[in-house]
Coordinates of C-alpha atoms in Angstrom, one line a residue:
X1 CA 0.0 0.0 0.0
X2 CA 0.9 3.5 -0.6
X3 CA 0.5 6.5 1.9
X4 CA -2.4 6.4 3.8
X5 CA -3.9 9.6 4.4
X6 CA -6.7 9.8 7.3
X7 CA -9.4 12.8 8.1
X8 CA -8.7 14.5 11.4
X9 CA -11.1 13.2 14.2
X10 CA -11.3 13.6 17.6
X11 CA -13.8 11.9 20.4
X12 CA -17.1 13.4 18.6
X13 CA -16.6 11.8 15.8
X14 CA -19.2 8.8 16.4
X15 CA -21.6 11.3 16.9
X16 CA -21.6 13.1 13.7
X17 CA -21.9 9.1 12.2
X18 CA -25.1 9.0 14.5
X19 CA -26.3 11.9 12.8
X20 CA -25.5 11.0 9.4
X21 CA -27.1 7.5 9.8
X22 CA -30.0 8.3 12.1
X23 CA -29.7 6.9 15.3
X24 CA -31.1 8.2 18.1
X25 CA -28.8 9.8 20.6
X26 CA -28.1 8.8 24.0
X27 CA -29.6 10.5 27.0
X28 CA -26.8 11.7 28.6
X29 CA -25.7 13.2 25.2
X30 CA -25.2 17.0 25.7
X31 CA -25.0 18.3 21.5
X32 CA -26.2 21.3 21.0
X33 CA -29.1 20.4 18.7
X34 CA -32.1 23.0 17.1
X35 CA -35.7 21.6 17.7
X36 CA -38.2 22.6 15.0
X37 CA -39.4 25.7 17.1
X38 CA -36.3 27.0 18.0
X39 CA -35.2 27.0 14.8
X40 CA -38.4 28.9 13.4
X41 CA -37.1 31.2 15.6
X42 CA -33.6 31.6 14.7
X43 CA -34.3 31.7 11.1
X44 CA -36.3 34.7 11.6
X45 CA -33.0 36.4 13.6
X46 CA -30.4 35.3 10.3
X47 CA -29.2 38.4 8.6
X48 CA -26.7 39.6 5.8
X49 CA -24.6 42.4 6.1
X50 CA -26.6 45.5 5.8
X51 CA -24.4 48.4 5.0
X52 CA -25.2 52.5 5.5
X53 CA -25.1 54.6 2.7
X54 CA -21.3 55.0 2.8
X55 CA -21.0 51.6 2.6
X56 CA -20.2 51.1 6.5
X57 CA -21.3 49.1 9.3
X58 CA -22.0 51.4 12.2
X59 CA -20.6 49.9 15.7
X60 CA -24.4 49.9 16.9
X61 CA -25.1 47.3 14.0
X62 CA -22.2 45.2 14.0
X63 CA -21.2 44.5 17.5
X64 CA -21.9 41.2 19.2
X65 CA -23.2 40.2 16.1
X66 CA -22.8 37.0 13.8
X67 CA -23.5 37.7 10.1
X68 CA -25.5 34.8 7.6
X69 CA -23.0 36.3 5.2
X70 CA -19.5 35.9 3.4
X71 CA -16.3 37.1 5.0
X72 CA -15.3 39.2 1.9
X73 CA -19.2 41.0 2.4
X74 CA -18.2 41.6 6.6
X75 CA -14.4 42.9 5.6
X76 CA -15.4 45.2 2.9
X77 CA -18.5 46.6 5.7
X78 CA -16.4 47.1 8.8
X79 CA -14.8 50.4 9.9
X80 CA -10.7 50.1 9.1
X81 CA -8.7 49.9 12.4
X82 CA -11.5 48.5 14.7
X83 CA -10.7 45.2 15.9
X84 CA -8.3 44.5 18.3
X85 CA -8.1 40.4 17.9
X86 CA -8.7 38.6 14.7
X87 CA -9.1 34.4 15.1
X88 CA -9.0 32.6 11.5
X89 CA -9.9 28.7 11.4
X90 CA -10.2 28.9 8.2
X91 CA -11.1 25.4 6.0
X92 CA -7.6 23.6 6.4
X93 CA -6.2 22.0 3.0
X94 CA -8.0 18.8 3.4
X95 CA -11.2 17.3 1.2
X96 CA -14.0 18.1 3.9
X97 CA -18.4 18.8 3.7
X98 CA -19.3 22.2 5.6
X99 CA -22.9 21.9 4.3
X100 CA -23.9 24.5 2.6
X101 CA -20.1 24.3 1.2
X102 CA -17.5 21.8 -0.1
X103 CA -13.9 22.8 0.2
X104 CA -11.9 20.6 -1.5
X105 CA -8.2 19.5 -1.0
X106 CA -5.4 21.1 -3.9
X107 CA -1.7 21.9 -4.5
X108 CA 0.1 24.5 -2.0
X109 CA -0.3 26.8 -4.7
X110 CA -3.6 26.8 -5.4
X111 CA -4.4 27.0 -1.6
X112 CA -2.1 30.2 -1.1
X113 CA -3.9 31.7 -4.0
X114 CA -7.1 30.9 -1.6
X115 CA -5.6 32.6 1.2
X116 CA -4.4 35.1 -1.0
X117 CA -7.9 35.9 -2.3
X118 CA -9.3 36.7 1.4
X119 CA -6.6 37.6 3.8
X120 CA -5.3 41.0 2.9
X121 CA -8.9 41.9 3.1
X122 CA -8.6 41.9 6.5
X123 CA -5.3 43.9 7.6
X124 CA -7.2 47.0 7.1
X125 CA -9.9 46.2 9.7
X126 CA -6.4 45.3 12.4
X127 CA -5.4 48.0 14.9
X128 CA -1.9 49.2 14.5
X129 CA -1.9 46.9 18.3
X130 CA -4.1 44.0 17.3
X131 CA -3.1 40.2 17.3
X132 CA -4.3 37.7 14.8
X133 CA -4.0 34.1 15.8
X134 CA -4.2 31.4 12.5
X135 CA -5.2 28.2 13.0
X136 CA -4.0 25.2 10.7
X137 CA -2.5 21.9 10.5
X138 CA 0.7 20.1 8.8
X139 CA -0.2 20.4 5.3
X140 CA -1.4 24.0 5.4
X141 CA 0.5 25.3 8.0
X142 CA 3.3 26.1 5.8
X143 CA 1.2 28.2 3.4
X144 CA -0.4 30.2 6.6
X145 CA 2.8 31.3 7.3
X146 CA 3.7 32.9 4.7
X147 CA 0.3 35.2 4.8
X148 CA 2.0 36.1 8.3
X149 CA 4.9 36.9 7.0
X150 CA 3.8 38.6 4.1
X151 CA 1.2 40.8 5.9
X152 CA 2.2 41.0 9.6
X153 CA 5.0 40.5 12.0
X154 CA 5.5 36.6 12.8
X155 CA 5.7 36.0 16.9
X156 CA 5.1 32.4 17.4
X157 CA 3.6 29.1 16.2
X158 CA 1.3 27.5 19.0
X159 CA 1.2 23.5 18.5
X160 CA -1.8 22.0 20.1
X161 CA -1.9 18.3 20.6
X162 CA -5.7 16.6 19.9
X163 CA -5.9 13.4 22.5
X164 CA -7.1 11.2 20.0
X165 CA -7.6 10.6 16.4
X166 CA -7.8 8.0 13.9
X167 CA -4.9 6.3 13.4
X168 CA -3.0 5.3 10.0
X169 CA -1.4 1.9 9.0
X170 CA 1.3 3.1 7.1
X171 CA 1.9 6.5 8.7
X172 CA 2.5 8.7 12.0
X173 CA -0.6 9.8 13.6
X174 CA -1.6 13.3 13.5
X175 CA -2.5 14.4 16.5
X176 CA -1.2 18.7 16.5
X177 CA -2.5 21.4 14.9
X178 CA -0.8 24.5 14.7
X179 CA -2.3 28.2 15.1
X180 CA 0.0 30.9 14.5
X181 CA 0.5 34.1 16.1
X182 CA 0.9 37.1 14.3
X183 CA 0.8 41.3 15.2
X184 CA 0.4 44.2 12.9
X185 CA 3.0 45.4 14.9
X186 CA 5.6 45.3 17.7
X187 CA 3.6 47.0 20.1
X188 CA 0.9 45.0 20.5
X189 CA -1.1 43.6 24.3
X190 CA -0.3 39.8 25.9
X191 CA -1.5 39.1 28.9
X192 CA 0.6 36.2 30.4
X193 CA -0.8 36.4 33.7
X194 CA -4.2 35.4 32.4
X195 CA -3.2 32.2 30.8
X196 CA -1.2 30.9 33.3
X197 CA -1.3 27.1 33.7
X198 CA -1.5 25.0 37.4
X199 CA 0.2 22.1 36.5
X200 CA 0.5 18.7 39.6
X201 CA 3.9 19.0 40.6
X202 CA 5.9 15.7 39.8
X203 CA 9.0 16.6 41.9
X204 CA 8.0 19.2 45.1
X205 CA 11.5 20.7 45.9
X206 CA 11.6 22.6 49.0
X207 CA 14.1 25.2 50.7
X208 CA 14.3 26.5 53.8
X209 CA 12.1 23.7 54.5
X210 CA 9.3 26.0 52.5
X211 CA 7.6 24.6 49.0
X212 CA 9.9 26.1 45.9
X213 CA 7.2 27.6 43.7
X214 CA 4.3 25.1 44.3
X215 CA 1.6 25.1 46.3
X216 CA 0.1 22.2 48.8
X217 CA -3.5 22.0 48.9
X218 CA -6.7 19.8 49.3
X219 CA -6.5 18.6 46.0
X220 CA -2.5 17.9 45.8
X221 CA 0.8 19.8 45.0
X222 CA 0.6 22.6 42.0
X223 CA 2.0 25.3 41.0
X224 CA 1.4 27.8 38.2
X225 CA 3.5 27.9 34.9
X226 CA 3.9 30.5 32.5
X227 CA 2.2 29.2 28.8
X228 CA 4.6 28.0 26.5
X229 CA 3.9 26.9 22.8
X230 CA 2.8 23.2 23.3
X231 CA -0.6 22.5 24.8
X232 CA -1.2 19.6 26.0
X233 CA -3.9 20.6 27.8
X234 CA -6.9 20.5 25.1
X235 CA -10.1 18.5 24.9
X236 CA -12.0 18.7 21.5
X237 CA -15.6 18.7 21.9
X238 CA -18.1 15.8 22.3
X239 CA -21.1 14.6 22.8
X240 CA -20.8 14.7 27.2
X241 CA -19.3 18.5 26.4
X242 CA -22.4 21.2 26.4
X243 CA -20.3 22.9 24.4
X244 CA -20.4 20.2 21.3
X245 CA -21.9 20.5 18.0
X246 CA -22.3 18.5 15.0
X247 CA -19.8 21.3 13.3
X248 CA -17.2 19.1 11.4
X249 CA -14.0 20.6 13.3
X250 CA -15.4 22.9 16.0
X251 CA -12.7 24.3 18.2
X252 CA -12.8 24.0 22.1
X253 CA -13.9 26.7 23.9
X254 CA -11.1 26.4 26.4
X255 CA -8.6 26.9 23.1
X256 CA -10.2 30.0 22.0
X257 CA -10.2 31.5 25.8
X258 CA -6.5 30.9 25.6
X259 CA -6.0 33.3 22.5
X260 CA -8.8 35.6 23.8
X261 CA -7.4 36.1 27.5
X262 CA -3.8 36.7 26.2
X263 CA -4.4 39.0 23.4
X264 CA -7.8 41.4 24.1
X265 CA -8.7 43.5 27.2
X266 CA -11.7 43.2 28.3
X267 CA -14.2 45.0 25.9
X268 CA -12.2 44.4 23.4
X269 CA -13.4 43.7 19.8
X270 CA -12.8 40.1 18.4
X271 CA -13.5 39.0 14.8
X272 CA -13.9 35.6 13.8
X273 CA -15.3 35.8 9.6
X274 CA -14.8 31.9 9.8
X275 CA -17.8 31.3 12.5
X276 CA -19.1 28.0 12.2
X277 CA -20.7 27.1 15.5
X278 CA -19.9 30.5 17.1
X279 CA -17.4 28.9 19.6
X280 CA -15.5 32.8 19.3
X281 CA -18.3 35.0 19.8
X282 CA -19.7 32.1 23.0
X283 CA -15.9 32.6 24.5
X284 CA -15.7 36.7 23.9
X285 CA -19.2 36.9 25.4
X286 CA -18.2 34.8 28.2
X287 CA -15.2 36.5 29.1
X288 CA -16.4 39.9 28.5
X289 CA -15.2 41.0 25.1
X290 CA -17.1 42.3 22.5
X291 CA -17.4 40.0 18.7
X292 CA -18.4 40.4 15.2
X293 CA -18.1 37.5 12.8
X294 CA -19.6 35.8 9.4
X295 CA -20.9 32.5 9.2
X296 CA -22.4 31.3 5.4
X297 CA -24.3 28.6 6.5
X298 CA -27.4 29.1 8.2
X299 CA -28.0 26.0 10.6
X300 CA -24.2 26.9 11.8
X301 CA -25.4 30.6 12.6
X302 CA -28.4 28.7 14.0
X303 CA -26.9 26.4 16.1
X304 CA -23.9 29.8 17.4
X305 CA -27.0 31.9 18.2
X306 CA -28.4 29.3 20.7
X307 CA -25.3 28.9 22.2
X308 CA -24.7 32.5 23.0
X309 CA -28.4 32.2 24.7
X310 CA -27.0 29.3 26.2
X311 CA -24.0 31.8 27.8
X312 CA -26.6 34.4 29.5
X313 CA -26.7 31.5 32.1
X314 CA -23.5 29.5 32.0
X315 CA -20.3 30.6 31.6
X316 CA -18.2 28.0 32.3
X317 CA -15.1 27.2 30.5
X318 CA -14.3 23.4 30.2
X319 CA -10.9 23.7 32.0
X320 CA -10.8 27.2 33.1
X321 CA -11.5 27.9 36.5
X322 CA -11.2 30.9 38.9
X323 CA -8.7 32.3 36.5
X324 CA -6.6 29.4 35.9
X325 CA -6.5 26.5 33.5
X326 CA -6.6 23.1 34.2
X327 CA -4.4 20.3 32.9
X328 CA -6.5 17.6 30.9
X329 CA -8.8 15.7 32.7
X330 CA -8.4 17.1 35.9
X331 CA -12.1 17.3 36.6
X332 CA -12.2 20.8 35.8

């Protein structure tokens, strides 16, 4: 056999089969799903871009606001130099069904000219201080780079490591992703304080007979660690997770907290023109920062719209508590 190339899954994948072929799901099975009321009613709340007569979104029509529209329609409506944090998850170079839209897999070159047709719309929308983070995965990642590179200054590349996936016969497993992290320029806000990890100490030096850097409580021995590059940390959504949808590759909410609390202030504006199930605009509600963002297909702006109804009572972040995140399955 030749190389064997596998679609990235995580834990919800069984459910998204369940839907495909029918079967009831289990009781204890938290998906976000859209009765046939509910979504009467969120049809009637789906909306394109409606621009004024200069051709602008004012702030009181855009803000907290997720648009049944196309990014290119929100980019060329939104005031240049208003948004502070831009998140991109845009369709990775893989063969995958959104729906209402196909993307299909192609050559690096032909998926640069994609970028290329899209992402320097943006820039203009950036504050000279906003941070743009740009999620990918090996065989795009290369190709997302260079749009940093091209259009704004390169800091970092975040790897984050899925805990589980399909695996492939004749070839590594993928388990990463990468999101890279890019400013408009040098002077730009991160918060390192606010995404500080409290990891279970493994070896709990002490001096002067005192804990070095930990802490001993209750629950064990931890101590906080600054972020680094790698997390390790991440749960992808399923079907126990209220969080979960039936979106093909929905980001966790604890991920997108991560680039939200290090790079916006509170009442900040974040833009996410790649929606899907609204998992920016549930996290920048949550932890109070404003959002804007497109979605094209309708059941996805559906299914983001509930969830944001879903946040005016629960704002829990799988893994984020009092301030702090949690290492993986650590109850939290």
């Amino acid at each position: 056999m030749g190389l064997q190339l596998f679609s990235e899954t995580g834990p919800g994948d069984k459910k998204k089969e369940d839907m495909m072929t029918g079967k009831e799901r289990a009781p204890r099975n938290r998906t976000v799903t859209i009765s046939e009321e509910e979504k009467a009613f969120y049809e009637s709340k789906l909306c394109p871009v409606k621009k004024d007569r200069e051709g602008k979104l004012l702030e009181s029509d855009f803000l907290d606001r997720i648009f049944n529209d196309t990014l290119e329609n929100l980019a060329a409506s939104l005031p240049e130099k208003s948004v502070d944090l831009l998140i991109l998850d845009p369709p990775y170079n893989l063969s995958k069904d959104f729906g209402k839209m196909k993307f299909g897999g192609r050559s690096d070159e032909a998926y640069e000219a994609y970028l290329e047709s899209w992402f320097p719309k943006l820039i203009p929308l950036l504050k000279d201080t906003a941070s743009v983070y740009l999620c990918g995965d090996w065989k795009c990642s290369n190709s997302l780079y260079k749009m940093c590179e091209k259009y704004l200054k390169t800091q970092n590349r975040i790897t984050w490591q899925r805990e589980k996936g399909r695996g492939a016969a004749h070839n590594w497993k993928n388990c990463t992703e990468d999101i890279w992290f890019a400013t408009v320029t040098d002077d730009y806000y991160f918060d390192v304080e606010a995404v500080k990890q409290k990891r279970r100490v493994i070896a709990p030096y002490k001096e002067n007979g005192k804990p070095k850097d930990w802490e001993d409580t209750d629950e064990g021995k931890f101590r906080l660690t600054f972020p680094s590059n790698f997390w390790d940390d991440i749960s992808v959504p399923f079907w126990s997770m209220p969080e979960n949808t039936d979106h093909p590759t929905q980001k966790p909410e604890k991920l997108i907290a991560k680039l939200i609390l290090a790079s916006s202030r509170p009442g900040d504006l974040v833009l996410d023109p790649f929606m899907g199930s609204g998992t920016t605009a549930v996290v920048a509600k949550k932890l109070g920062r404003h959002f804007v963002g497109s979605e094209i297909n309708p059941e996805y702006c559906m299914w983001a719209m509930k969830r944001l109804d879903m946040a005016e009572k629960d704002k829990t972040i799988q893994g984020y508590e009092d301030g702090v995140f949690y290492e993986r399955n650590s109850g939290k």
